[in-house]
Coordinates of C-alpha atoms in Angstrom, one line a residue:
Chain A
M24 CA 136.7 -20.3 -153.4
T25 CA 137.7 -19.9 -149.7
I26 CA 135.5 -18.6 -147.0
T27 CA 136.6 -16.6 -144.0
V28 CA 134.2 -16.6 -141.1
V29 CA 134.2 -14.5 -138.0
G30 CA 132.0 -15.4 -135.0
S31 CA 131.9 -17.2 -131.7
V32 CA 133.7 -20.4 -130.8
A33 CA 132.2 -21.3 -127.5
Y34 CA 130.9 -23.8 -125.0
D35 CA 127.2 -24.5 -124.7
T36 CA 125.2 -26.2 -122.0
I37 CA 122.0 -27.4 -123.6
E38 CA 118.9 -29.1 -122.3
T39 CA 116.2 -30.4 -124.6
P40 CA 113.4 -33.0 -124.2
A41 CA 116.0 -35.5 -125.5
G42 CA 118.5 -34.9 -122.7
K43 CA 121.2 -32.6 -121.5
R44 CA 124.8 -31.8 -122.5
D45 CA 127.3 -29.8 -120.4
R46 CA 129.8 -27.5 -122.0
C47 CA 129.8 -29.0 -125.5
L48 CA 131.7 -27.3 -128.2
G49 CA 129.5 -24.7 -129.9
G50 CA 129.4 -21.1 -131.2
A51 CA 128.1 -19.8 -134.5
A52 CA 131.5 -19.9 -136.2
T53 CA 132.0 -23.5 -135.1
Y54 CA 128.7 -24.7 -136.6
F55 CA 129.1 -22.6 -139.7
S56 CA 132.7 -23.7 -140.4
L57 CA 132.0 -27.4 -139.8
S58 CA 129.0 -27.2 -142.1
A59 CA 130.7 -25.2 -144.9
S60 CA 133.8 -27.5 -144.7
Y61 CA 131.9 -30.2 -146.6
F62 CA 131.8 -27.9 -149.6
T63 CA 134.9 -25.7 -149.5
D64 CA 137.9 -24.4 -147.6
V65 CA 137.1 -22.4 -144.5
R66 CA 139.2 -20.1 -142.3
V67 CA 138.0 -19.0 -138.8
I68 CA 138.5 -15.7 -136.9
A69 CA 137.5 -15.9 -133.3
V70 CA 138.8 -15.7 -129.7
V71 CA 139.0 -18.5 -127.2
G72 CA 140.2 -18.9 -123.6
E73 CA 142.5 -21.3 -121.8
D74 CA 139.7 -23.8 -121.7
F75 CA 140.0 -24.4 -125.4
G76 CA 142.7 -27.0 -126.0
K77 CA 144.1 -29.6 -128.3
R78 CA 140.9 -31.7 -128.3
Q79 CA 138.7 -28.8 -129.5
E80 CA 141.4 -27.8 -132.0
A81 CA 141.3 -31.3 -133.4
V82 CA 137.6 -31.0 -134.3
F83 CA 138.5 -28.2 -136.7
E84 CA 141.7 -29.9 -138.0
A85 CA 139.7 -33.0 -138.8
H86 CA 137.7 -30.9 -141.2
K87 CA 140.8 -29.1 -142.6
I88 CA 139.5 -25.8 -141.2
D89 CA 142.1 -23.1 -140.9
T90 CA 142.3 -22.0 -137.3
R91 CA 145.3 -19.6 -137.5
G92 CA 142.8 -16.8 -137.0
I93 CA 141.6 -18.2 -133.6
E94 CA 143.2 -16.0 -131.0
H95 CA 144.1 -17.7 -127.7
T96 CA 143.9 -15.5 -124.7
A97 CA 143.8 -15.6 -120.9
G98 CA 140.4 -16.3 -119.4
K99 CA 137.4 -18.4 -120.3
S100 CA 135.8 -19.0 -123.7
F101 CA 132.3 -17.6 -124.5
F102 CA 129.7 -19.7 -122.7
W103 CA 126.0 -20.1 -123.3
E104 CA 123.4 -22.1 -121.4
G105 CA 119.9 -22.6 -122.7
S106 CA 117.0 -25.0 -122.9
Y107 CA 114.2 -26.0 -125.3
L108 CA 112.0 -27.8 -122.9
E109 CA 108.7 -26.1 -123.8
N110 CA 109.3 -25.1 -127.3
L111 CA 111.8 -26.8 -129.7
N112 CA 111.6 -23.7 -132.0
E113 CA 112.8 -21.2 -129.5
A114 CA 115.7 -21.4 -127.0
K115 CA 115.3 -20.1 -123.5
T116 CA 118.6 -18.6 -122.5
H117 CA 119.6 -19.2 -118.9
N118 CA 123.1 -17.8 -118.9
T119 CA 125.4 -15.9 -121.3
E120 CA 129.0 -15.2 -120.4
L121 CA 130.9 -13.2 -122.9
N122 CA 134.2 -13.9 -121.1
V123 CA 137.2 -13.5 -123.6
F124 CA 134.7 -12.2 -126.2
A125 CA 134.2 -9.0 -124.2
A126 CA 137.5 -7.6 -125.3
F127 CA 137.8 -9.2 -128.7
N128 CA 139.4 -7.2 -131.4
P129 CA 139.4 -9.3 -134.5
K130 CA 142.6 -9.4 -136.5
I131 CA 142.8 -10.9 -140.0
P132 CA 145.9 -13.2 -140.5
D133 CA 147.7 -12.2 -143.7
A134 CA 147.2 -15.7 -144.9
Y135 CA 143.4 -15.1 -144.9
R136 CA 143.5 -12.0 -147.0
D137 CA 142.9 -13.7 -150.3
S138 CA 139.6 -15.2 -149.2
E139 CA 137.0 -14.5 -151.8
F140 CA 134.0 -15.1 -149.5
L141 CA 133.4 -13.6 -146.1
F142 CA 130.8 -14.7 -143.5
L143 CA 130.0 -12.4 -140.6
A144 CA 128.3 -14.7 -138.1
N145 CA 126.1 -13.3 -135.3
I146 CA 128.3 -11.1 -133.1
D147 CA 128.4 -7.5 -132.1
P148 CA 127.9 -5.5 -135.4
V149 CA 130.9 -3.3 -134.4
L150 CA 133.1 -6.3 -134.7
Q151 CA 131.4 -7.5 -137.9
R152 CA 132.2 -4.1 -139.4
R153 CA 135.8 -4.1 -138.3
V154 CA 136.3 -7.4 -140.1
R155 CA 134.5 -6.3 -143.2
E156 CA 136.7 -3.2 -143.4
Q157 CA 139.8 -5.3 -143.2
M158 CA 138.7 -7.4 -146.1
P159 CA 137.6 -4.8 -148.7
D160 CA 138.3 -7.0 -151.7
V161 CA 136.1 -10.1 -151.0
K162 CA 133.8 -11.1 -153.8
L163 CA 130.7 -12.0 -151.7
V164 CA 129.8 -11.1 -148.1
A165 CA 127.0 -12.7 -146.1
G166 CA 126.0 -12.2 -142.5
D167 CA 123.7 -13.0 -139.7
T168 CA 122.4 -11.0 -136.7
M169 CA 119.8 -11.4 -134.0
N170 CA 117.0 -9.5 -132.2
Y171 CA 119.3 -8.1 -129.5
W172 CA 121.5 -6.2 -132.1
I173 CA 118.4 -5.2 -134.1
K174 CA 116.7 -3.7 -131.1
D175 CA 119.6 -2.1 -129.1
H176 CA 122.4 -1.7 -131.6
R177 CA 120.5 -0.5 -134.7
T178 CA 122.9 2.2 -135.8
A179 CA 126.0 -0.1 -135.8
L180 CA 124.0 -2.8 -137.5
L181 CA 122.8 -0.5 -140.3
E182 CA 126.4 0.2 -141.1
V183 CA 127.1 -3.5 -141.4
L184 CA 124.1 -4.1 -143.6
K185 CA 125.4 -1.6 -146.2
G186 CA 128.4 -3.9 -146.7
L187 CA 126.5 -7.2 -147.1
D188 CA 125.5 -9.0 -150.2
I189 CA 123.4 -11.5 -148.4
L190 CA 121.7 -11.4 -145.0
L191 CA 120.4 -14.6 -143.3
I192 CA 117.9 -14.1 -140.5
N193 CA 114.7 -15.6 -139.2
D194 CA 111.1 -14.3 -139.6
T195 CA 110.9 -12.5 -136.3
E196 CA 114.2 -10.7 -137.0
A197 CA 113.3 -9.7 -140.5
K198 CA 110.0 -8.2 -139.4
M199 CA 111.6 -6.5 -136.5
L200 CA 114.4 -5.1 -138.6
A201 CA 111.9 -3.7 -141.2
G202 CA 109.3 -2.7 -138.7
N203 CA 106.7 -4.5 -140.9
N204 CA 104.7 -7.6 -140.1
N205 CA 104.2 -8.7 -143.7
L206 CA 107.1 -10.8 -144.8
V207 CA 107.1 -9.7 -148.5
Q208 CA 107.0 -6.0 -147.5
A209 CA 109.6 -6.6 -144.7
A210 CA 111.9 -8.3 -147.2
R211 CA 111.7 -5.3 -149.5
V212 CA 112.6 -2.9 -146.7
V213 CA 115.5 -5.1 -145.5
R214 CA 116.9 -5.3 -149.0
S215 CA 116.8 -1.5 -149.4
L216 CA 119.2 -1.4 -146.4
G217 CA 122.1 -3.1 -148.2
P218 CA 121.9 -6.8 -148.8
K219 CA 120.5 -7.5 -152.3
T220 CA 119.6 -11.0 -151.2
L221 CA 117.7 -11.8 -148.1
V222 CA 117.3 -15.4 -146.8
V223 CA 114.6 -15.7 -144.2
K224 CA 114.6 -18.9 -142.1
H225 CA 111.3 -20.3 -140.9
G226 CA 112.6 -23.0 -138.6
E227 CA 110.6 -26.2 -139.2
F228 CA 109.0 -24.7 -142.3
G229 CA 112.2 -24.1 -144.2
A230 CA 113.4 -20.8 -145.6
T231 CA 112.6 -18.2 -148.3
L232 CA 115.1 -16.4 -150.5
F233 CA 114.2 -12.9 -151.6
G234 CA 116.3 -11.1 -154.1
D235 CA 118.7 -10.9 -157.0
P236 CA 119.9 -12.6 -159.0
A237 CA 117.5 -15.4 -158.1
K238 CA 113.8 -14.9 -157.9
T239 CA 111.9 -15.6 -154.7
F240 CA 112.5 -19.2 -153.8
R241 CA 111.2 -21.4 -151.0
A242 CA 113.2 -24.4 -149.6
P243 CA 111.5 -26.8 -147.3
A244 CA 112.7 -28.2 -144.0
L245 CA 112.6 -31.9 -143.6
P246 CA 109.8 -33.1 -141.3
L247 CA 111.9 -34.7 -138.6
E248 CA 110.8 -37.7 -136.5
E249 CA 112.8 -36.3 -133.6
V250 CA 114.5 -33.0 -133.0
V251 CA 117.3 -33.8 -130.6
D252 CA 118.8 -30.3 -130.4
P253 CA 118.1 -27.3 -132.6
T254 CA 121.1 -25.4 -131.4
G255 CA 123.2 -24.3 -134.3
A256 CA 120.7 -25.3 -137.0
G257 CA 120.6 -21.7 -138.4
D258 CA 124.4 -21.5 -138.5
S259 CA 124.6 -24.9 -140.1
F260 CA 122.1 -23.7 -142.7
A261 CA 124.3 -20.7 -143.4
G262 CA 127.3 -22.9 -143.7
G263 CA 125.7 -25.2 -146.2
F264 CA 124.2 -22.3 -148.1
F265 CA 127.4 -20.2 -148.3
G266 CA 129.7 -23.2 -148.5
Y267 CA 127.9 -24.5 -151.6
L268 CA 127.9 -21.0 -153.2
A269 CA 131.6 -20.8 -152.6
S270 CA 132.2 -24.2 -154.2
Q271 CA 130.6 -23.1 -157.5
P272 CA 132.5 -21.6 -160.4
E273 CA 129.8 -18.9 -160.7
V274 CA 127.1 -17.5 -158.4
T275 CA 124.1 -18.0 -160.7
P276 CA 120.3 -18.0 -159.9
A277 CA 120.4 -21.8 -160.2
A278 CA 123.4 -21.9 -157.7
Y279 CA 121.3 -19.9 -155.2
R280 CA 118.5 -22.4 -155.5
N281 CA 120.8 -25.4 -154.9
A282 CA 122.4 -23.4 -152.0
M283 CA 119.0 -23.0 -150.3
F284 CA 118.5 -26.7 -150.5
Y285 CA 122.0 -27.5 -149.2
G286 CA 121.3 -25.0 -146.4
S287 CA 118.2 -26.8 -145.4
V288 CA 120.0 -30.2 -145.7
M289 CA 122.7 -29.1 -143.2
G290 CA 120.2 -27.5 -140.9
S291 CA 118.2 -30.8 -140.8
F292 CA 121.3 -32.8 -139.9
A293 CA 122.3 -30.4 -137.2
C294 CA 119.1 -31.1 -135.3
E295 CA 119.6 -34.8 -135.2
R296 CA 122.3 -34.9 -132.4
F297 CA 123.4 -32.7 -129.6
G298 CA 125.7 -29.8 -130.3
T299 CA 128.0 -30.2 -133.3
E300 CA 128.0 -34.1 -133.0
R301 CA 126.2 -34.6 -136.3
M302 CA 128.1 -31.8 -138.1
Q303 CA 131.4 -33.5 -137.2
K304 CA 130.5 -36.9 -138.6
L305 CA 128.9 -36.4 -142.0
T306 CA 129.9 -37.6 -145.4
R307 CA 129.3 -35.9 -148.7
K308 CA 127.4 -38.9 -149.8
E309 CA 124.9 -38.6 -146.9
I310 CA 124.6 -34.9 -147.7
D311 CA 123.8 -35.5 -151.3
E312 CA 121.4 -38.3 -150.5
R313 CA 119.5 -35.9 -148.3
F314 CA 119.6 -33.3 -151.0
N315 CA 117.8 -35.8 -153.2
L316 CA 115.3 -36.4 -150.5
F317 CA 114.6 -32.7 -150.3
R318 CA 114.0 -32.7 -154.1
E319 CA 111.6 -35.6 -153.8
L320 CA 109.8 -33.8 -151.0
T321 CA 109.1 -30.7 -153.1
H322 CA 109.2 -31.5 -156.8
L323 CA 106.3 -32.4 -159.0
A324 CA 106.6 -35.6 -161.0
Chain B
M14 CA 84.3 -37.3 -161.5
T15 CA 81.7 -35.4 -159.5
I16 CA 82.2 -34.2 -155.9
T17 CA 79.4 -34.0 -153.4
V18 CA 80.2 -31.7 -150.5
V19 CA 78.4 -31.3 -147.2
G20 CA 79.1 -28.3 -145.0
S21 CA 78.0 -24.8 -144.0
V22 CA 76.6 -22.2 -146.4
A23 CA 76.6 -19.1 -144.2
Y24 CA 77.0 -15.4 -143.7
D25 CA 80.2 -14.0 -142.3
T26 CA 81.0 -10.6 -140.8
I27 CA 84.7 -10.2 -141.1
E28 CA 87.2 -7.5 -139.9
T29 CA 90.8 -7.6 -140.9
P30 CA 93.5 -4.9 -141.1
A31 CA 92.3 -4.3 -144.7
G32 CA 88.8 -3.4 -143.7
K33 CA 85.4 -4.9 -142.7
R34 CA 82.6 -6.7 -144.5
D35 CA 79.1 -7.3 -143.1
R36 CA 77.3 -10.5 -143.8
C37 CA 79.1 -11.6 -146.9
L38 CA 78.4 -15.1 -148.3
G39 CA 80.6 -17.6 -146.6
G40 CA 80.7 -21.1 -145.1
A41 CA 83.1 -24.0 -145.7
A42 CA 80.9 -25.6 -148.3
T43 CA 80.6 -22.3 -150.2
Y44 CA 84.4 -21.8 -150.4
F45 CA 85.0 -25.4 -151.1
S46 CA 82.5 -25.7 -153.9
L47 CA 83.5 -22.5 -155.6
S48 CA 87.2 -23.5 -155.5
A49 CA 86.5 -27.1 -156.7
S50 CA 84.2 -25.8 -159.5
Y51 CA 87.2 -24.7 -161.5
F52 CA 88.2 -28.3 -161.8
T53 CA 85.1 -30.5 -161.8
D54 CA 81.3 -30.7 -161.2
V55 CA 80.3 -30.0 -157.6
R56 CA 77.1 -30.8 -155.7
V57 CA 76.3 -29.2 -152.4
I58 CA 74.4 -30.4 -149.3
A59 CA 73.6 -27.7 -146.8
V60 CA 70.8 -25.9 -145.1
V61 CA 70.0 -22.2 -145.4
G62 CA 67.4 -19.8 -143.9
E63 CA 65.0 -17.3 -145.4
D64 CA 67.9 -14.8 -145.7
F65 CA 69.4 -16.9 -148.5
G66 CA 67.8 -15.7 -151.8
K67 CA 68.2 -15.5 -155.5
R68 CA 71.3 -13.4 -155.4
Q69 CA 73.2 -16.0 -153.3
E70 CA 71.8 -18.8 -155.4
A71 CA 73.2 -17.1 -158.5
V72 CA 76.7 -17.2 -157.1
F73 CA 76.6 -21.0 -157.2
E74 CA 74.7 -21.1 -160.5
A75 CA 77.4 -19.0 -162.2
H76 CA 79.8 -21.8 -161.4
K77 CA 77.4 -24.6 -162.4
I78 CA 77.3 -25.9 -158.9
D79 CA 74.4 -28.2 -158.2
T80 CA 72.4 -26.7 -155.3
R81 CA 69.5 -29.1 -155.3
G82 CA 70.9 -30.4 -152.0
I83 CA 70.6 -27.1 -150.3
E84 CA 67.6 -27.2 -148.1
H85 CA 65.7 -24.0 -147.5
T86 CA 64.0 -23.7 -144.2
A87 CA 62.4 -21.2 -141.8
G88 CA 64.7 -19.1 -139.8
K89 CA 68.2 -17.5 -140.4
S90 CA 71.2 -19.0 -142.0
F91 CA 74.4 -19.9 -140.1
F92 CA 76.2 -16.8 -139.1
W93 CA 79.8 -16.2 -138.0
E94 CA 81.5 -13.0 -136.9
G95 CA 85.3 -12.8 -136.5
S96 CA 88.3 -10.6 -136.8
Y97 CA 92.0 -11.0 -137.6
L98 CA 93.2 -7.6 -136.3
E99 CA 96.1 -8.8 -134.2
N100 CA 97.1 -12.0 -136.0
L101 CA 96.3 -12.8 -139.7
N102 CA 97.0 -16.5 -139.1
E103 CA 94.2 -16.9 -136.5
A104 CA 90.7 -15.7 -136.4
K105 CA 89.2 -14.3 -133.2
T106 CA 85.6 -15.4 -133.1
H107 CA 83.2 -12.8 -131.8
N108 CA 79.9 -14.6 -132.5
T109 CA 78.7 -17.9 -133.9
E110 CA 74.9 -18.4 -134.5
L111 CA 74.1 -21.9 -135.7
N112 CA 70.5 -20.9 -136.5
V113 CA 69.0 -23.3 -139.1
F114 CA 72.1 -25.5 -138.8
A115 CA 71.1 -26.5 -135.2
A116 CA 68.4 -28.8 -136.5
F117 CA 70.0 -29.8 -139.7
N118 CA 69.5 -33.4 -140.8
P119 CA 71.3 -33.8 -144.2
K120 CA 69.4 -35.6 -146.9
I121 CA 71.1 -36.7 -150.1
P122 CA 69.1 -36.0 -153.2
D123 CA 68.8 -39.0 -155.5
A124 CA 70.5 -37.1 -158.2
Y125 CA 73.6 -36.9 -156.1
R126 CA 74.0 -40.6 -155.4
D127 CA 76.3 -41.4 -158.3
S128 CA 79.0 -38.9 -157.1
E129 CA 82.3 -40.7 -157.0
F130 CA 84.0 -38.2 -154.6
L131 CA 82.7 -37.0 -151.2
F132 CA 83.9 -34.1 -149.1
L133 CA 82.8 -33.7 -145.5
A134 CA 83.6 -30.1 -144.7
N135 CA 84.0 -29.0 -141.1
I136 CA 80.7 -29.6 -139.3
D137 CA 79.4 -31.7 -136.4
P138 CA 81.0 -35.2 -136.9
V139 CA 77.5 -36.7 -136.2
L140 CA 76.3 -35.0 -139.4
Q141 CA 79.5 -35.9 -141.3
R142 CA 78.9 -39.6 -140.4
R143 CA 75.2 -39.4 -141.4
V144 CA 76.2 -38.2 -144.9
R145 CA 79.0 -40.7 -145.2
E146 CA 76.6 -43.6 -144.4
Q147 CA 74.2 -42.5 -147.0
M148 CA 76.9 -42.6 -149.7
P149 CA 78.6 -46.0 -149.1
D150 CA 79.7 -46.4 -152.7
V151 CA 81.8 -43.3 -153.2
K152 CA 85.4 -43.9 -154.5
L153 CA 87.2 -41.4 -152.4
V154 CA 86.2 -39.5 -149.2
A155 CA 88.0 -36.5 -147.8
G156 CA 87.1 -34.4 -144.8
D157 CA 88.0 -31.6 -142.5
T158 CA 87.4 -30.9 -138.8
M159 CA 88.5 -28.4 -136.1
N160 CA 89.8 -28.1 -132.6
Y161 CA 86.2 -27.9 -131.1
W162 CA 85.2 -31.3 -132.4
I163 CA 88.6 -32.8 -131.6
K164 CA 88.4 -31.7 -128.0
D165 CA 84.8 -32.1 -127.1
H166 CA 83.3 -34.6 -129.6
R167 CA 86.1 -37.0 -129.9
T168 CA 84.1 -40.3 -130.0
A169 CA 81.9 -39.1 -132.8
L170 CA 84.9 -37.7 -134.7
L171 CA 86.8 -41.0 -134.4
E172 CA 83.9 -42.8 -136.1
V173 CA 84.1 -40.3 -139.0
L174 CA 87.8 -40.8 -139.3
K175 CA 87.3 -44.5 -139.9
G176 CA 85.4 -43.7 -143.1
L177 CA 87.9 -41.2 -144.5
D178 CA 90.6 -41.7 -147.2
I179 CA 92.0 -38.2 -146.7
L180 CA 91.9 -35.8 -143.8
L181 CA 92.8 -32.1 -144.2
I182 CA 93.6 -30.2 -141.0
N183 CA 96.1 -27.7 -139.7
D184 CA 99.2 -28.2 -137.5
T185 CA 97.5 -27.5 -134.2
E186 CA 94.6 -29.8 -135.0
A187 CA 96.8 -32.7 -136.1
K188 CA 98.9 -32.4 -132.9
M189 CA 95.8 -32.2 -130.7
L190 CA 94.1 -35.1 -132.4
A191 CA 97.2 -37.3 -132.0
G192 CA 98.2 -36.0 -128.5
N193 CA 101.7 -35.6 -129.9
N194 CA 103.7 -32.4 -130.5
N195 CA 106.0 -33.8 -133.2
L196 CA 104.4 -33.5 -136.6
V197 CA 105.8 -36.7 -138.1
Q198 CA 104.8 -38.8 -135.1
A199 CA 101.4 -37.1 -135.0
A200 CA 100.8 -37.8 -138.6
R201 CA 101.5 -41.5 -138.0
V202 CA 99.0 -41.6 -135.2
V203 CA 96.3 -39.7 -137.2
R204 CA 96.8 -42.1 -140.1
S205 CA 96.3 -45.1 -137.9
L206 CA 92.8 -43.7 -137.0
G207 CA 91.5 -44.2 -140.5
P208 CA 92.6 -41.7 -143.2
K209 CA 95.6 -43.2 -145.1
T210 CA 96.5 -39.8 -146.4
L211 CA 96.8 -36.7 -144.1
V212 CA 97.3 -33.2 -145.4
V213 CA 98.5 -30.8 -142.7
K214 CA 98.1 -27.1 -143.5
H215 CA 100.7 -24.7 -142.2
G216 CA 99.0 -21.4 -143.1
E217 CA 101.6 -19.0 -144.6
F218 CA 104.1 -21.9 -144.8
G219 CA 102.2 -24.2 -147.1
A220 CA 101.1 -27.7 -146.4
T221 CA 102.5 -31.2 -146.0
L222 CA 101.0 -34.4 -147.3
F223 CA 101.8 -37.6 -145.3
G224 CA 100.7 -40.9 -146.7
D225 CA 99.9 -43.3 -149.4
P226 CA 100.1 -43.6 -152.3
A227 CA 102.2 -40.5 -152.4
K228 CA 105.3 -40.1 -150.3
T229 CA 105.7 -37.2 -147.9
F230 CA 105.3 -34.0 -149.9
R231 CA 105.6 -30.3 -149.1
A232 CA 103.8 -27.6 -151.0
P233 CA 104.7 -24.0 -150.3
A234 CA 102.3 -21.1 -149.8
L235 CA 102.9 -18.0 -151.9
P236 CA 104.5 -15.2 -150.0
L237 CA 101.7 -12.6 -150.3
E238 CA 102.3 -8.8 -150.4
E239 CA 98.9 -8.3 -148.7
V240 CA 96.6 -10.8 -147.0
V241 CA 93.2 -9.1 -147.3
D242 CA 91.2 -11.8 -145.6
P243 CA 92.3 -15.3 -144.7
T244 CA 88.7 -16.6 -144.1
G245 CA 88.1 -19.7 -146.2
A246 CA 91.7 -20.2 -147.3
G247 CA 91.7 -23.7 -145.8
D248 CA 88.4 -24.6 -147.5
S249 CA 89.6 -23.2 -150.8
F250 CA 92.8 -25.2 -150.4
A251 CA 90.6 -28.3 -149.9
G252 CA 88.5 -27.4 -152.9
G253 CA 91.5 -27.0 -155.2
F254 CA 93.1 -30.2 -153.8
F255 CA 90.1 -32.4 -154.0
G256 CA 88.7 -30.8 -157.2
Y257 CA 91.9 -31.4 -159.0
L258 CA 92.1 -35.1 -157.8
A259 CA 88.5 -35.6 -159.0
S260 CA 89.4 -34.2 -162.4
Q261 CA 92.1 -36.8 -163.0
P262 CA 91.5 -40.1 -164.7
E263 CA 93.4 -41.8 -161.9
V264 CA 94.5 -40.9 -158.4
T265 CA 98.2 -41.4 -158.7
P266 CA 101.1 -40.2 -156.5
A267 CA 101.9 -37.6 -159.2
A268 CA 98.2 -36.5 -159.1
Y269 CA 98.5 -36.0 -155.3
R270 CA 101.5 -33.8 -155.8
N271 CA 99.8 -31.6 -158.3
A272 CA 96.7 -31.5 -156.1
M273 CA 98.8 -30.1 -153.2
F274 CA 100.0 -27.4 -155.5
Y275 CA 96.5 -26.6 -156.8
G276 CA 95.3 -26.5 -153.2
S277 CA 98.0 -24.0 -152.3
V278 CA 97.1 -22.0 -155.4
M279 CA 93.5 -21.7 -154.5
G280 CA 94.3 -20.9 -150.9
S281 CA 96.5 -18.1 -152.0
F282 CA 93.8 -16.6 -154.2
A283 CA 91.2 -16.8 -151.4
C284 CA 93.3 -14.5 -149.2
E285 CA 93.5 -11.7 -151.8
R286 CA 89.9 -10.4 -151.4
F287 CA 87.2 -10.4 -148.7
G288 CA 85.1 -13.4 -148.4
T289 CA 84.5 -15.4 -151.6
E290 CA 85.1 -12.4 -153.9
R291 CA 88.3 -13.8 -155.4
M292 CA 86.9 -17.4 -155.6
Q293 CA 84.0 -16.1 -157.6
K294 CA 86.0 -14.4 -160.3
L295 CA 88.9 -16.6 -161.3
T296 CA 89.8 -18.0 -164.6
R297 CA 91.4 -21.4 -165.3
K298 CA 94.2 -19.4 -167.0
E299 CA 94.9 -17.4 -163.8
I300 CA 94.9 -20.6 -161.8
D301 CA 97.4 -22.4 -164.1
E302 CA 99.6 -19.3 -164.3
R303 CA 99.8 -19.3 -160.5
F304 CA 100.5 -23.0 -160.5
N305 CA 103.5 -22.3 -162.7
L306 CA 104.6 -19.5 -160.3
F307 CA 104.5 -22.1 -157.4
R308 CA 106.6 -24.4 -159.5
E309 CA 109.2 -21.6 -160.1
L310 CA 109.1 -20.8 -156.4
T311 CA 110.1 -24.3 -155.4
H312 CA 111.9 -26.2 -158.2
L313 CA 115.6 -26.4 -158.7
A314 CA 116.7 -25.4 -162.2

């Protein structure tokens, strides 16, 4: 099955204890699509500025990602600057420039309309909804969001949730969205808002799936010797998770479990290099070897 | 195999969002021995005051725990008062009275000397060492400690670590002990100090085993609908972990993996009621059912 993803394609300036990178290729849709491309065909909807050229385009092409839905417009691409100097688990944002994203009105290329899977990466819920409405016939819809939309754009976000099968967020976001500090109770509240399946990401402690058709399931994260850059780990998790699901003939409970592992696998790779460096240069063999490592890490003899 | 445990037998006054209990039976050795008693024979070394009577003794007797090593002396038993009103993952201590523990000089009853397993619960490392030295022939020694001893009694603690096979501590303690904020690197440093095996407890996110003979292994925690009282969850984890190991004919890598699961199982039960209430009233059937639930929670199809 083919996935269409809408989200940001951007430039990031990132500082971590391991070093600094200026204006590297980033954005949720970039991480997601690179990660998912190891499993299935991916099509991107986004907007970029004049600073996005052949070299950036080539990164997507190398992974056979369809970029016909990336709109090129006058101005500069979305830009984010952040650091993780004190805490590798939480970015400190120094600067966010929406730039061309401020006036983004996503349009779905006709060639994308037969996509069976849709991923709404973390952007303004008004835009997420507009994309969802243009693709009424998809089989499975997953999405992401963040504290900013949960706090200040709740009404728009609640409309998006109604149209989701799967929501992927972190602990803080799940508890904030539900207004409940117990994760199990919060998961029940969130699932009553639309998404039958909720995946809660716990950073270095893995992720938990709540929902149907799979029962509650916990995937670990890999204990890493060095976290070079956690930027995009959540989007890479989502790409591995949803990409694997889309690659399966049927979305069974067993497929959901494997998808949680593949999500964790891709999230762990993302942290090993700056930006999308690691996501760009993986092999399916490396991915499956790490999948087996995750199995060894968690399974009884 | 039989386990001898040295540690506190105490009274706790506990307040959590679920309510309050005054002076309930507590202490690390109490939680540990109740938990381990579902797997093997346990013998306790501790000191109590005149406030410890037949009714408290009966709790241990009901679980066939050998209490001949509990010294009765003039004065009051160790007392701790704490609350978890803002954060269920971290106790706020309101009061600690060492009482009879201040002058405790542990003596090993002759009847305990053939114990093959020894657990040094979280007490003054000087006392841990004194017990360790009196039992030179044990097969396997595990222990616990806390931030207070790591920070202010480092020299004494380092002596204890040299005599340990297994150390069970939490994330903060492991990182503090190693002076390193990366868990994988911290684990390597801690293991170079003595204990070949390190179990790091992550609270609601389970625990990780680093070491020999088992490879790195992650056990989950059960996502709980309600945490009534987390007091003693770590000691109950240790009791399940070490109790299971002691019940096995051989301490193999597979046994370590099962032990991690049984530790998590016992820790999850401990949180369901105040104090030792849940630890007192379990059945082996309930324990094994939950073990299977943990397997379902983590294993691929």
